[in-house]
């Protein structure tokens, strides 16, 4: 079951700016009213809050929440720092992937889990998934929230949910074919890996019934060359989704594949300019700050995501939510400054993925004296790394060392790919 | 959410024989009323049924359903032979493990899935699982229904559900410890394997918070020596559960650990004597035949399970459902006749598991002329296979060859163990 039906979600997507602000203000006030008496973490942080807020402008004086605070507060035996209710109320356990730093446990109550599933419906709307769809989840169903929420959201929508934990890539390809799966849910990295294995086994996946691929967990779905590579291998449309364990399912592809919308009916986004530290304007490079407008068991308020984006309010589309062109451009931590030029790993990926003969790649950042440097390894069927280096120089204005390595020698990933190795702080 | 609360389930467990029969008759009639107009498979089989039935006795004239019929009817592109509604109504896809023969796809609608979760509540009652429990599912979450239904049932009951797909055994042990899991859900085989790895790593699992172990997928939980081995390694109580993809969660441990009750509120059991082919009497060796009293999207009626059991109506306990002493004793297919003696692999397992120094074992059945024969390999820390052979001779009255093999040389399993190798039909 879903809380909002299709028409109601459409209404939310079409709210005007002032209607949306009123909706968000009401949701925010209800949330803090519910949590402040119980949630020690936010009672501490927001103790002085005059509630209810009369305008969203008043948010600006509230403190930010940083990931370190959420991870750091757990003491022996306790499960999650940011917890509103006694443990008995919680039904779902998830843990961040720990790609960066210590894994963080986040728990959800039954109604917060329903909120996750409701949030996912916006992604499934964007993917035009209906009850006739057979949704194949190529995912291992470990503690990482990843596609757990998608799985339950698909079933809540009345679609057939096909789980594939614990299977090899070849067995998954067979299950997709055998059961005529129509929609595939996975990471961008794994969509490419499935295509690579299919190619080795001479399976024609472009001829399968899969007509939609819903990507999450990594930025790939909004990197045009990655998206096109996946779309052409599978002969299917890619829909990007953005979310995080400690936040929720906050974004989904726009209809023209320009980037992702922030689901402003469920989340309140703010944008902090990287340059000025002040609220960002149209298209300005900024860090995304998110407040959940629900999930009372584990809410985040003014959470610094570390995601760099360019917000666009003046876009043209059937949905009035703010659009992030190109999706998440990179992580604040990953931004390199090479000889004065800002470079994101995603920009490098976009360029490298423009070469269809490049099977896999890896980039390594390191320090040369005080300066950031980057090198790139490619598995290149043509074994001509210099043409990749030349394209990087043309597009980024930077000379970057590119070396060719043996096909199959770089790591493959089922979940999040780790193609960016940051050794800038290595001793 | 669950459909019945704790008191209502208790009421069902305490129905008298005549009340239970009335409950079952009403459920059965409602089921056939619902399915016969839509389900081609059963419309064919039960075309001549005079409905409603006036008494359960009338069931005896209806045809049995065999697994081969369910597997065999699927044609190219279709998903499941026994399907009541259009595919659009179904939300859950599962597939039998294929331990024997071709895997079979079974689909569930949202309300049938709720029926699964309601059925599991009887198992969780037997295990005394409450909202304060942290339930750890050591399972890979592939297409096999196994603990998928347990996972959702745990969350529906308000307990914390901790998933552990895609993790190594060592990582699972760490997650159990780190998060203070109180209940473990796995196969008997995997409970032993976890204990073996913990032992290698000098982890004291007897000191963990785990106080209940819910077993399914294999008979082990009702084989006393297997159960005791698991209970002493973990210092926890074992609760057995029986079920099957094409049937549902049909049984659960009795309070005195004598065997399993058939959940007669959800299923209608019949018992066919192995000797006479007629309805079995008290304690007679018989094949279990099951009719689901719900699951209208994929019901089974008079389904020959192939499971051999000894029914007991005259047991003494807080639950009036029929008790199967020793749980499922074996599969009809697996029964060996060695020099005139009926032998089940589970009887051999019970005896072999009585030796704490035997780490792992495997039995192989083969033909010698027209006669069944059995040999057993053991990983034996004492390397004295003759004492195992002697015990088998005393307990079974049969001389069986037992050989000692290197520790670690026999296969380990995450899901169902395959310790019984049947080569009687090998050419």
PDB file of N, CA and C in Angstrom, chain A residues 77-79 87-95 105 107-108 110 131-134 139-144 148 151-152 154-167 175 178-180, chain B residues 77-79 87-95 105 107-108 110 131-134 139-144 148 151-152 154-167 175 178-180:
ATOM      1  N   UNK A  77      27.099  -0.723  22.862  1.00  0.00           N
ATOM      2  CA  UNK A  77      25.819  -1.383  23.047  1.00  0.00           C
ATOM      3  C   UNK A  77      24.650  -0.644  22.416  1.00  0.00           C
ATOM      4  N   UNK A  78      24.785   0.657  22.205  1.00  0.00           N
ATOM      5  CA  UNK A  78      23.670   1.362  21.575  1.00  0.00           C
ATOM      6  C   UNK A  78      23.801   1.243  20.061  1.00  0.00           C
ATOM      7  N   UNK A  79      22.689   1.448  19.373  1.00  0.00           N
ATOM      8  CA  UNK A  79      22.695   1.171  17.948  1.00  0.00           C
ATOM      9  C   UNK A  79      22.782   2.405  17.072  1.00  0.00           C
ATOM     10  N   UNK A  87      14.013   1.637  21.433  1.00  0.00           N
ATOM     11  CA  UNK A  87      14.399   0.655  20.419  1.00  0.00           C
ATOM     12  C   UNK A  87      13.238  -0.244  19.999  1.00  0.00           C
ATOM     13  N   UNK A  88      12.333  -0.552  20.921  1.00  0.00           N
ATOM     14  CA  UNK A  88      11.202  -1.443  20.639  1.00  0.00           C
ATOM     15  C   UNK A  88      10.320  -0.945  19.492  1.00  0.00           C
ATOM     16  N   UNK A  89      10.368   0.364  19.202  1.00  0.00           N
ATOM     17  CA  UNK A  89       9.520   0.896  18.137  1.00  0.00           C
ATOM     18  C   UNK A  89      10.108   0.643  16.748  1.00  0.00           C
ATOM     19  N   UNK A  90      11.364   0.264  16.665  1.00  0.00           N
ATOM     20  CA  UNK A  90      12.038   0.191  15.360  1.00  0.00           C
ATOM     21  C   UNK A  90      11.945  -1.206  14.757  1.00  0.00           C
ATOM     22  N   UNK A  91      11.780  -1.263  13.458  1.00  0.00           N
ATOM     23  CA  UNK A  91      11.657  -2.560  12.782  1.00  0.00           C
ATOM     24  C   UNK A  91      12.723  -2.794  11.701  1.00  0.00           C
ATOM     25  N   UNK A  92      13.403  -1.738  11.276  1.00  0.00           N
ATOM     26  CA  UNK A  92      14.359  -1.893  10.185  1.00  0.00           C
ATOM     27  C   UNK A  92      15.745  -1.419  10.605  1.00  0.00           C
ATOM     28  N   UNK A  93      16.722  -2.240  10.309  1.00  0.00           N
ATOM     29  CA  UNK A  93      18.118  -1.955  10.609  1.00  0.00           C
ATOM     30  C   UNK A  93      18.851  -1.759   9.289  1.00  0.00           C
ATOM     31  N   UNK A  94      19.523  -0.635   9.143  1.00  0.00           N
ATOM     32  CA  UNK A  94      20.412  -0.478   7.989  1.00  0.00           C
ATOM     33  C   UNK A  94      21.709   0.178   8.421  1.00  0.00           C
ATOM     34  N   UNK A  95      22.685   0.060   7.577  1.00  0.00           N
ATOM     35  CA  UNK A  95      24.003   0.564   7.902  1.00  0.00           C
ATOM     36  C   UNK A  95      24.590   1.156   6.642  1.00  0.00           C
ATOM     37  N   UNK A 105      24.913   3.090  11.704  1.00  0.00           N
ATOM     38  CA  UNK A 105      23.644   2.373  11.777  1.00  0.00           C
ATOM     39  C   UNK A 105      22.494   3.374  11.793  1.00  0.00           C
ATOM     40  N   UNK A 107      18.187   3.330  12.045  1.00  0.00           N
ATOM     41  CA  UNK A 107      17.014   2.477  12.268  1.00  0.00           C
ATOM     42  C   UNK A 107      15.744   3.187  11.808  1.00  0.00           C
ATOM     43  N   UNK A 108      14.758   2.398  11.386  1.00  0.00           N
ATOM     44  CA  UNK A 108      13.468   2.971  11.003  1.00  0.00           C
ATOM     45  C   UNK A 108      12.315   2.270  11.706  1.00  0.00           C
ATOM     46  N   UNK A 110       8.134   1.331  11.699  1.00  0.00           N
ATOM     47  CA  UNK A 110       7.244   0.875  10.619  1.00  0.00           C
ATOM     48  C   UNK A 110       6.717   2.064   9.822  1.00  0.00           C
ATOM     49  N   UNK A 131       1.706  -1.852 -12.628  1.00  0.00           N
ATOM     50  CA  UNK A 131       1.475  -3.176 -12.037  1.00  0.00           C
ATOM     51  C   UNK A 131       1.848  -4.341 -12.950  1.00  0.00           C
ATOM     52  N   UNK A 132       1.928  -4.106 -14.250  1.00  0.00           N
ATOM     53  CA  UNK A 132       2.288  -5.182 -15.171  1.00  0.00           C
ATOM     54  C   UNK A 132       3.803  -5.416 -15.205  1.00  0.00           C
ATOM     55  N   UNK A 133       4.560  -4.516 -14.565  1.00  0.00           N
ATOM     56  CA  UNK A 133       6.023  -4.657 -14.629  1.00  0.00           C
ATOM     57  C   UNK A 133       6.537  -5.775 -13.737  1.00  0.00           C
ATOM     58  N   UNK A 134       7.625  -6.408 -14.189  1.00  0.00           N
ATOM     59  CA  UNK A 134       8.333  -7.412 -13.411  1.00  0.00           C
ATOM     60  C   UNK A 134       9.690  -6.814 -13.067  1.00  0.00           C
ATOM     61  N   UNK A 139      20.954  -7.119  -6.570  1.00  0.00           N
ATOM     62  CA  UNK A 139      21.425  -6.496  -5.345  1.00  0.00           C
ATOM     63  C   UNK A 139      21.563  -7.590  -4.306  1.00  0.00           C
ATOM     64  N   UNK A 140      22.502  -7.417  -3.362  1.00  0.00           N
ATOM     65  CA  UNK A 140      22.768  -8.541  -2.456  1.00  0.00           C
ATOM     66  C   UNK A 140      21.980  -8.519  -1.150  1.00  0.00           C
ATOM     67  N   UNK A 141      21.191  -7.494  -0.904  1.00  0.00           N
ATOM     68  CA  UNK A 141      20.325  -7.455   0.287  1.00  0.00           C
ATOM     69  C   UNK A 141      21.086  -7.655   1.595  1.00  0.00           C
ATOM     70  N   UNK A 142      22.206  -6.963   1.694  1.00  0.00           N
ATOM     71  CA  UNK A 142      22.919  -6.879   2.966  1.00  0.00           C
ATOM     72  C   UNK A 142      22.369  -5.723   3.790  1.00  0.00           C
ATOM     73  N   UNK A 143      23.134  -5.279   4.804  1.00  0.00           N
ATOM     74  CA  UNK A 143      22.613  -4.229   5.684  1.00  0.00           C
ATOM     75  C   UNK A 143      22.487  -2.858   5.012  1.00  0.00           C
ATOM     76  N   UNK A 144      23.151  -2.648   3.875  1.00  0.00           N
ATOM     77  CA  UNK A 144      23.060  -1.359   3.188  1.00  0.00           C
ATOM     78  C   UNK A 144      21.638  -1.170   2.644  1.00  0.00           C
ATOM     79  N   UNK A 148      16.781  -2.170  -0.753  1.00  0.00           N
ATOM     80  CA  UNK A 148      15.771  -2.741   0.134  1.00  0.00           C
ATOM     81  C   UNK A 148      14.473  -1.924   0.040  1.00  0.00           C
ATOM     82  N   UNK A 151      12.778  -2.372  -3.233  1.00  0.00           N
ATOM     83  CA  UNK A 151      12.120  -3.681  -3.309  1.00  0.00           C
ATOM     84  C   UNK A 151      10.726  -3.613  -2.700  1.00  0.00           C
ATOM     85  N   UNK A 152      10.658  -3.094  -1.476  1.00  0.00           N
ATOM     86  CA  UNK A 152       9.354  -3.006  -0.819  1.00  0.00           C
ATOM     87  C   UNK A 152       8.447  -1.987  -1.506  1.00  0.00           C
ATOM     88  N   UNK A 154       8.329  -1.333  -4.697  1.00  0.00           N
ATOM     89  CA  UNK A 154       7.835  -1.984  -5.912  1.00  0.00           C
ATOM     90  C   UNK A 154       6.633  -2.875  -5.558  1.00  0.00           C
ATOM     91  N   UNK A 155       6.787  -3.674  -4.494  1.00  0.00           N
ATOM     92  CA  UNK A 155       5.687  -4.545  -4.070  1.00  0.00           C
ATOM     93  C   UNK A 155       4.501  -3.711  -3.569  1.00  0.00           C
ATOM     94  N   UNK A 156       4.789  -2.621  -2.861  1.00  0.00           N
ATOM     95  CA  UNK A 156       3.710  -1.756  -2.347  1.00  0.00           C
ATOM     96  C   UNK A 156       2.917  -1.150  -3.514  1.00  0.00           C
ATOM     97  N   UNK A 157       3.576  -0.950  -4.642  1.00  0.00           N
ATOM     98  CA  UNK A 157       2.925  -0.384  -5.821  1.00  0.00           C
ATOM     99  C   UNK A 157       2.142  -1.456  -6.585  1.00  0.00           C
ATOM    100  N   UNK A 158       2.299  -2.708  -6.183  1.00  0.00           N
ATOM    101  CA  UNK A 158       1.573  -3.784  -6.850  1.00  0.00           C
ATOM    102  C   UNK A 158       2.338  -4.432  -7.981  1.00  0.00           C
ATOM    103  N   UNK A 159       3.635  -4.139  -8.099  1.00  0.00           N
ATOM    104  CA  UNK A 159       4.437  -4.769  -9.153  1.00  0.00           C
ATOM    105  C   UNK A 159       5.063  -6.045  -8.618  1.00  0.00           C
ATOM    106  N   UNK A 160       5.441  -6.912  -9.532  1.00  0.00           N
ATOM    107  CA  UNK A 160       6.130  -8.136  -9.143  1.00  0.00           C
ATOM    108  C   UNK A 160       7.582  -7.808  -8.810  1.00  0.00           C
ATOM    109  N   UNK A 161       8.001  -8.188  -7.598  1.00  0.00           N
ATOM    110  CA  UNK A 161       9.373  -7.923  -7.154  1.00  0.00           C
ATOM    111  C   UNK A 161      10.171  -9.227  -7.191  1.00  0.00           C
ATOM    112  N   UNK A 162      11.225  -9.237  -7.980  1.00  0.00           N
ATOM    113  CA  UNK A 162      12.039 -10.451  -8.148  1.00  0.00           C
ATOM    114  C   UNK A 162      13.392 -10.238  -7.471  1.00  0.00           C
ATOM    115  N   UNK A 163      13.636 -10.947  -6.379  1.00  0.00           N
ATOM    116  CA  UNK A 163      14.897 -10.747  -5.653  1.00  0.00           C
ATOM    117  C   UNK A 163      16.005 -11.609  -6.236  1.00  0.00           C
ATOM    118  N   UNK A 164      17.240 -11.158  -6.162  1.00  0.00           N
ATOM    119  CA  UNK A 164      18.340 -11.942  -6.720  1.00  0.00           C
ATOM    120  C   UNK A 164      19.591 -11.885  -5.858  1.00  0.00           C
ATOM    121  N   UNK A 165      19.395 -11.860  -4.550  1.00  0.00           N
ATOM    122  CA  UNK A 165      20.561 -11.923  -3.665  1.00  0.00           C
ATOM    123  C   UNK A 165      21.290 -13.247  -3.843  1.00  0.00           C
ATOM    124  N   UNK A 166      22.581 -13.247  -3.541  1.00  0.00           N
ATOM    125  CA  UNK A 166      23.343 -14.503  -3.488  1.00  0.00           C
ATOM    126  C   UNK A 166      23.492 -15.219  -4.819  1.00  0.00           C
ATOM    127  N   UNK A 167      23.188 -14.561  -5.923  1.00  0.00           N
ATOM    128  CA  UNK A 167      23.345 -15.216  -7.229  1.00  0.00           C
ATOM    129  C   UNK A 167      24.547 -14.632  -7.964  1.00  0.00           C
ATOM    130  N   UNK A 175      18.091 -15.428 -14.966  1.00  0.00           N
ATOM    131  CA  UNK A 175      16.805 -15.191 -14.287  1.00  0.00           C
ATOM    132  C   UNK A 175      16.039 -14.033 -14.946  1.00  0.00           C
ATOM    133  N   UNK A 178      14.777 -15.591 -18.302  1.00  0.00           N
ATOM    134  CA  UNK A 178      13.802 -16.656 -18.101  1.00  0.00           C
ATOM    135  C   UNK A 178      12.439 -16.128 -17.664  1.00  0.00           C
ATOM    136  N   UNK A 179      12.451 -15.100 -16.837  1.00  0.00           N
ATOM    137  CA  UNK A 179      11.199 -14.624 -16.272  1.00  0.00           C
ATOM    138  C   UNK A 179      10.723 -13.323 -16.893  1.00  0.00           C
ATOM    139  N   UNK A 180      11.358 -12.944 -17.990  1.00  0.00           N
ATOM    140  CA  UNK A 180      10.897 -11.774 -18.730  1.00  0.00           C
ATOM    141  C   UNK A 180      10.837 -10.504 -17.905  1.00  0.00           C
TER     142      UNK A 180
ATOM    143  N   UNK B  77       7.405 -18.378 -21.510  1.00  0.00           N
ATOM    144  CA  UNK B  77       6.967 -17.017 -21.226  1.00  0.00           C
ATOM    145  C   UNK B  77       6.053 -16.905 -20.025  1.00  0.00           C
ATOM    146  N   UNK B  78       5.379 -17.988 -19.649  1.00  0.00           N
ATOM    147  CA  UNK B  78       4.518 -17.889 -18.485  1.00  0.00           C
ATOM    148  C   UNK B  78       5.345 -18.160 -17.239  1.00  0.00           C
ATOM    149  N   UNK B  79       4.841 -17.718 -16.111  1.00  0.00           N
ATOM    150  CA  UNK B  79       5.666 -17.778 -14.909  1.00  0.00           C
ATOM    151  C   UNK B  79       5.292 -18.887 -13.945  1.00  0.00           C
ATOM    152  N   UNK B  87      -1.411 -11.751 -13.947  1.00  0.00           N
ATOM    153  CA  UNK B  87      -0.080 -11.477 -13.411  1.00  0.00           C
ATOM    154  C   UNK B  87      -0.002 -10.129 -12.687  1.00  0.00           C
ATOM    155  N   UNK B  88      -0.782  -9.154 -13.130  1.00  0.00           N
ATOM    156  CA  UNK B  88      -0.738  -7.816 -12.538  1.00  0.00           C
ATOM    157  C   UNK B  88      -1.084  -7.796 -11.054  1.00  0.00           C
ATOM    158  N   UNK B  89      -1.781  -8.844 -10.585  1.00  0.00           N
ATOM    159  CA  UNK B  89      -2.167  -8.867  -9.173  1.00  0.00           C
ATOM    160  C   UNK B  89      -1.034  -9.321  -8.262  1.00  0.00           C
ATOM    161  N   UNK B  90       0.016  -9.899  -8.831  1.00  0.00           N
ATOM    162  CA  UNK B  90       1.057 -10.527  -8.010  1.00  0.00           C
ATOM    163  C   UNK B  90       2.199  -9.563  -7.704  1.00  0.00           C
ATOM    164  N   UNK B  91       2.728  -9.668  -6.495  1.00  0.00           N
ATOM    165  CA  UNK B  91       3.814  -8.765  -6.102  1.00  0.00           C
ATOM    166  C   UNK B  91       5.092  -9.490  -5.677  1.00  0.00           C
ATOM    167  N   UNK B  92       4.984 -10.793  -5.411  1.00  0.00           N
ATOM    168  CA  UNK B  92       6.156 -11.515  -4.918  1.00  0.00           C
ATOM    169  C   UNK B  92       6.499 -12.684  -5.824  1.00  0.00           C
ATOM    170  N   UNK B  93       7.753 -12.786  -6.168  1.00  0.00           N
ATOM    171  CA  UNK B  93       8.269 -13.857  -7.008  1.00  0.00           C
ATOM    172  C   UNK B  93       9.176 -14.729  -6.160  1.00  0.00           C
ATOM    173  N   UNK B  94       8.923 -16.022  -6.109  1.00  0.00           N
ATOM    174  CA  UNK B  94       9.874 -16.939  -5.472  1.00  0.00           C
ATOM    175  C   UNK B  94      10.031 -18.184  -6.322  1.00  0.00           C
ATOM    176  N   UNK B  95      11.094 -18.909  -6.045  1.00  0.00           N
ATOM    177  CA  UNK B  95      11.405 -20.080  -6.835  1.00  0.00           C
ATOM    178  C   UNK B  95      11.935 -21.134  -5.885  1.00  0.00           C
ATOM    179  N   UNK B 105       8.564 -21.807 -10.093  1.00  0.00           N
ATOM    180  CA  UNK B 105       8.246 -20.433  -9.722  1.00  0.00           C
ATOM    181  C   UNK B 105       6.882 -20.406  -9.036  1.00  0.00           C
ATOM    182  N   UNK B 107       4.200 -17.484  -7.313  1.00  0.00           N
ATOM    183  CA  UNK B 107       3.953 -16.053  -7.136  1.00  0.00           C
ATOM    184  C   UNK B 107       2.929 -15.826  -6.031  1.00  0.00           C
ATOM    185  N   UNK B 108       3.046 -14.682  -5.355  1.00  0.00           N
ATOM    186  CA  UNK B 108       2.066 -14.321  -4.338  1.00  0.00           C
ATOM    187  C   UNK B 108       1.512 -12.920  -4.566  1.00  0.00           C
ATOM    188  N   UNK B 110      -0.398  -9.494  -2.842  1.00  0.00           N
ATOM    189  CA  UNK B 110      -0.137  -8.770  -1.589  1.00  0.00           C
ATOM    190  C   UNK B 110      -0.883  -9.433  -0.428  1.00  0.00           C
ATOM    191  N   UNK B 131       8.791  -7.449  20.691  1.00  0.00           N
ATOM    192  CA  UNK B 131       9.251  -6.214  20.029  1.00  0.00           C
ATOM    193  C   UNK B 131      10.657  -5.778  20.444  1.00  0.00           C
ATOM    194  N   UNK B 132      11.127  -6.262  21.586  1.00  0.00           N
ATOM    195  CA  UNK B 132      12.475  -5.875  22.028  1.00  0.00           C
ATOM    196  C   UNK B 132      13.562  -6.703  21.342  1.00  0.00           C
ATOM    197  N   UNK B 133      13.144  -7.741  20.596  1.00  0.00           N
ATOM    198  CA  UNK B 133      14.143  -8.611  19.973  1.00  0.00           C
ATOM    199  C   UNK B 133      14.791  -7.969  18.749  1.00  0.00           C
ATOM    200  N   UNK B 134      16.064  -8.326  18.563  1.00  0.00           N
ATOM    201  CA  UNK B 134      16.804  -7.910  17.370  1.00  0.00           C
ATOM    202  C   UNK B 134      17.077  -9.178  16.571  1.00  0.00           C
ATOM    203  N   UNK B 139      21.133 -15.166   5.747  1.00  0.00           N
ATOM    204  CA  UNK B 139      20.451 -15.693   4.587  1.00  0.00           C
ATOM    205  C   UNK B 139      20.795 -14.807   3.410  1.00  0.00           C
ATOM    206  N   UNK B 140      20.817 -15.377   2.207  1.00  0.00           N
ATOM    207  CA  UNK B 140      21.314 -14.567   1.088  1.00  0.00           C
ATOM    208  C   UNK B 140      20.227 -13.822   0.295  1.00  0.00           C
ATOM    209  N   UNK B 141      18.974 -13.998   0.638  1.00  0.00           N
ATOM    210  CA  UNK B 141      17.899 -13.242  -0.008  1.00  0.00           C
ATOM    211  C   UNK B 141      17.896 -13.361  -1.532  1.00  0.00           C
ATOM    212  N   UNK B 142      18.062 -14.571  -1.991  1.00  0.00           N
ATOM    213  CA  UNK B 142      17.873 -14.869  -3.409  1.00  0.00           C
ATOM    214  C   UNK B 142      16.406 -15.196  -3.662  1.00  0.00           C
ATOM    215  N   UNK B 143      16.116 -15.833  -4.814  1.00  0.00           N
ATOM    216  CA  UNK B 143      14.704 -16.094  -5.149  1.00  0.00           C
ATOM    217  C   UNK B 143      14.039 -17.140  -4.250  1.00  0.00           C
ATOM    218  N   UNK B 144      14.801 -17.937  -3.519  1.00  0.00           N
ATOM    219  CA  UNK B 144      14.214 -18.951  -2.638  1.00  0.00           C
ATOM    220  C   UNK B 144      13.479 -18.256  -1.488  1.00  0.00           C
ATOM    221  N   UNK B 148      12.735 -14.954   3.484  1.00  0.00           N
ATOM    222  CA  UNK B 148      12.104 -13.701   3.049  1.00  0.00           C
ATOM    223  C   UNK B 148      10.833 -13.458   3.859  1.00  0.00           C
ATOM    224  N   UNK B 151      11.563 -12.623   7.401  1.00  0.00           N
ATOM    225  CA  UNK B 151      12.070 -11.255   7.519  1.00  0.00           C
ATOM    226  C   UNK B 151      10.911 -10.259   7.632  1.00  0.00           C
ATOM    227  N   UNK B 152       9.974 -10.367   6.708  1.00  0.00           N
ATOM    228  CA  UNK B 152       8.841  -9.449   6.726  1.00  0.00           C
ATOM    229  C   UNK B 152       7.933  -9.720   7.927  1.00  0.00           C
ATOM    230  N   UNK B 154       8.873 -10.729  10.895  1.00  0.00           N
ATOM    231  CA  UNK B 154       9.550 -10.143  12.053  1.00  0.00           C
ATOM    232  C   UNK B 154       9.254  -8.641  12.114  1.00  0.00           C
ATOM    233  N   UNK B 155       9.387  -7.973  10.969  1.00  0.00           N
ATOM    234  CA  UNK B 155       9.117  -6.531  10.932  1.00  0.00           C
ATOM    235  C   UNK B 155       7.637  -6.263  11.186  1.00  0.00           C
ATOM    236  N   UNK B 156       6.753  -7.113  10.639  1.00  0.00           N
ATOM    237  CA  UNK B 156       5.306  -6.929  10.849  1.00  0.00           C
ATOM    238  C   UNK B 156       4.955  -7.068  12.331  1.00  0.00           C
ATOM    239  N   UNK B 157       5.730  -7.855  13.039  1.00  0.00           N
ATOM    240  CA  UNK B 157       5.498  -8.061  14.469  1.00  0.00           C
ATOM    241  C   UNK B 157       6.073  -6.917  15.303  1.00  0.00           C
ATOM    242  N   UNK B 158       6.819  -6.022  14.662  1.00  0.00           N
ATOM    243  CA  UNK B 158       7.388  -4.884  15.376  1.00  0.00           C
ATOM    244  C   UNK B 158       8.791  -5.121  15.914  1.00  0.00           C
ATOM    245  N   UNK B 159       9.421  -6.205  15.474  1.00  0.00           N
ATOM    246  CA  UNK B 159      10.803  -6.483  15.916  1.00  0.00           C
ATOM    247  C   UNK B 159      11.780  -5.857  14.926  1.00  0.00           C
ATOM    248  N   UNK B 160      12.992  -5.649  15.400  1.00  0.00           N
ATOM    249  CA  UNK B 160      14.027  -5.135  14.521  1.00  0.00           C
ATOM    250  C   UNK B 160      14.538  -6.260  13.623  1.00  0.00           C
ATOM    251  N   UNK B 161      14.499  -6.031  12.317  1.00  0.00           N
ATOM    252  CA  UNK B 161      14.947  -7.038  11.346  1.00  0.00           C
ATOM    253  C   UNK B 161      16.301  -6.622  10.792  1.00  0.00           C
ATOM    254  N   UNK B 162      17.308  -7.460  10.998  1.00  0.00           N
ATOM    255  CA  UNK B 162      18.670  -7.139  10.549  1.00  0.00           C
ATOM    256  C   UNK B 162      19.040  -8.066   9.395  1.00  0.00           C
ATOM    257  N   UNK B 163      19.156  -7.509   8.183  1.00  0.00           N
ATOM    258  CA  UNK B 163      19.457  -8.343   7.020  1.00  0.00           C
ATOM    259  C   UNK B 163      20.957  -8.551   6.870  1.00  0.00           C
ATOM    260  N   UNK B 164      21.362  -9.699   6.346  1.00  0.00           N
ATOM    261  CA  UNK B 164      22.798  -9.939   6.183  1.00  0.00           C
ATOM    262  C   UNK B 164      23.139 -10.640   4.887  1.00  0.00           C
ATOM    263  N   UNK B 165      22.399 -10.297   3.823  1.00  0.00           N
ATOM    264  CA  UNK B 165      22.745 -10.846   2.508  1.00  0.00           C
ATOM    265  C   UNK B 165      24.136 -10.395   2.096  1.00  0.00           C
ATOM    266  N   UNK B 166      24.763 -11.199   1.239  1.00  0.00           N
ATOM    267  CA  UNK B 166      26.032 -10.786   0.638  1.00  0.00           C
ATOM    268  C   UNK B 166      27.193 -10.599   1.598  1.00  0.00           C
ATOM    269  N   UNK B 167      27.080 -11.090   2.819  1.00  0.00           N
ATOM    270  CA  UNK B 167      28.186 -10.954   3.765  1.00  0.00           C
ATOM    271  C   UNK B 167      28.857 -12.306   3.969  1.00  0.00           C
ATOM    272  N   UNK B 175      28.653  -8.790  12.845  1.00  0.00           N
ATOM    273  CA  UNK B 175      27.422  -7.983  12.879  1.00  0.00           C
ATOM    274  C   UNK B 175      26.503  -8.449  14.008  1.00  0.00           C
ATOM    275  N   UNK B 178      28.277  -7.086  17.212  1.00  0.00           N
ATOM    276  CA  UNK B 178      28.295  -5.634  17.282  1.00  0.00           C
ATOM    277  C   UNK B 178      26.925  -5.050  17.610  1.00  0.00           C
ATOM    278  N   UNK B 179      25.897  -5.651  17.062  1.00  0.00           N
ATOM    279  CA  UNK B 179      24.571  -5.066  17.222  1.00  0.00           C
ATOM    280  C   UNK B 179      23.719  -5.829  18.214  1.00  0.00           C
ATOM    281  N   UNK B 180      24.329  -6.719  18.957  1.00  0.00           N
ATOM    282  CA  UNK B 180      23.620  -7.399  20.043  1.00  0.00           C
ATOM    283  C   UNK B 180      22.372  -8.135  19.582  1.00  0.00           C
TER     284      UNK B 180
END
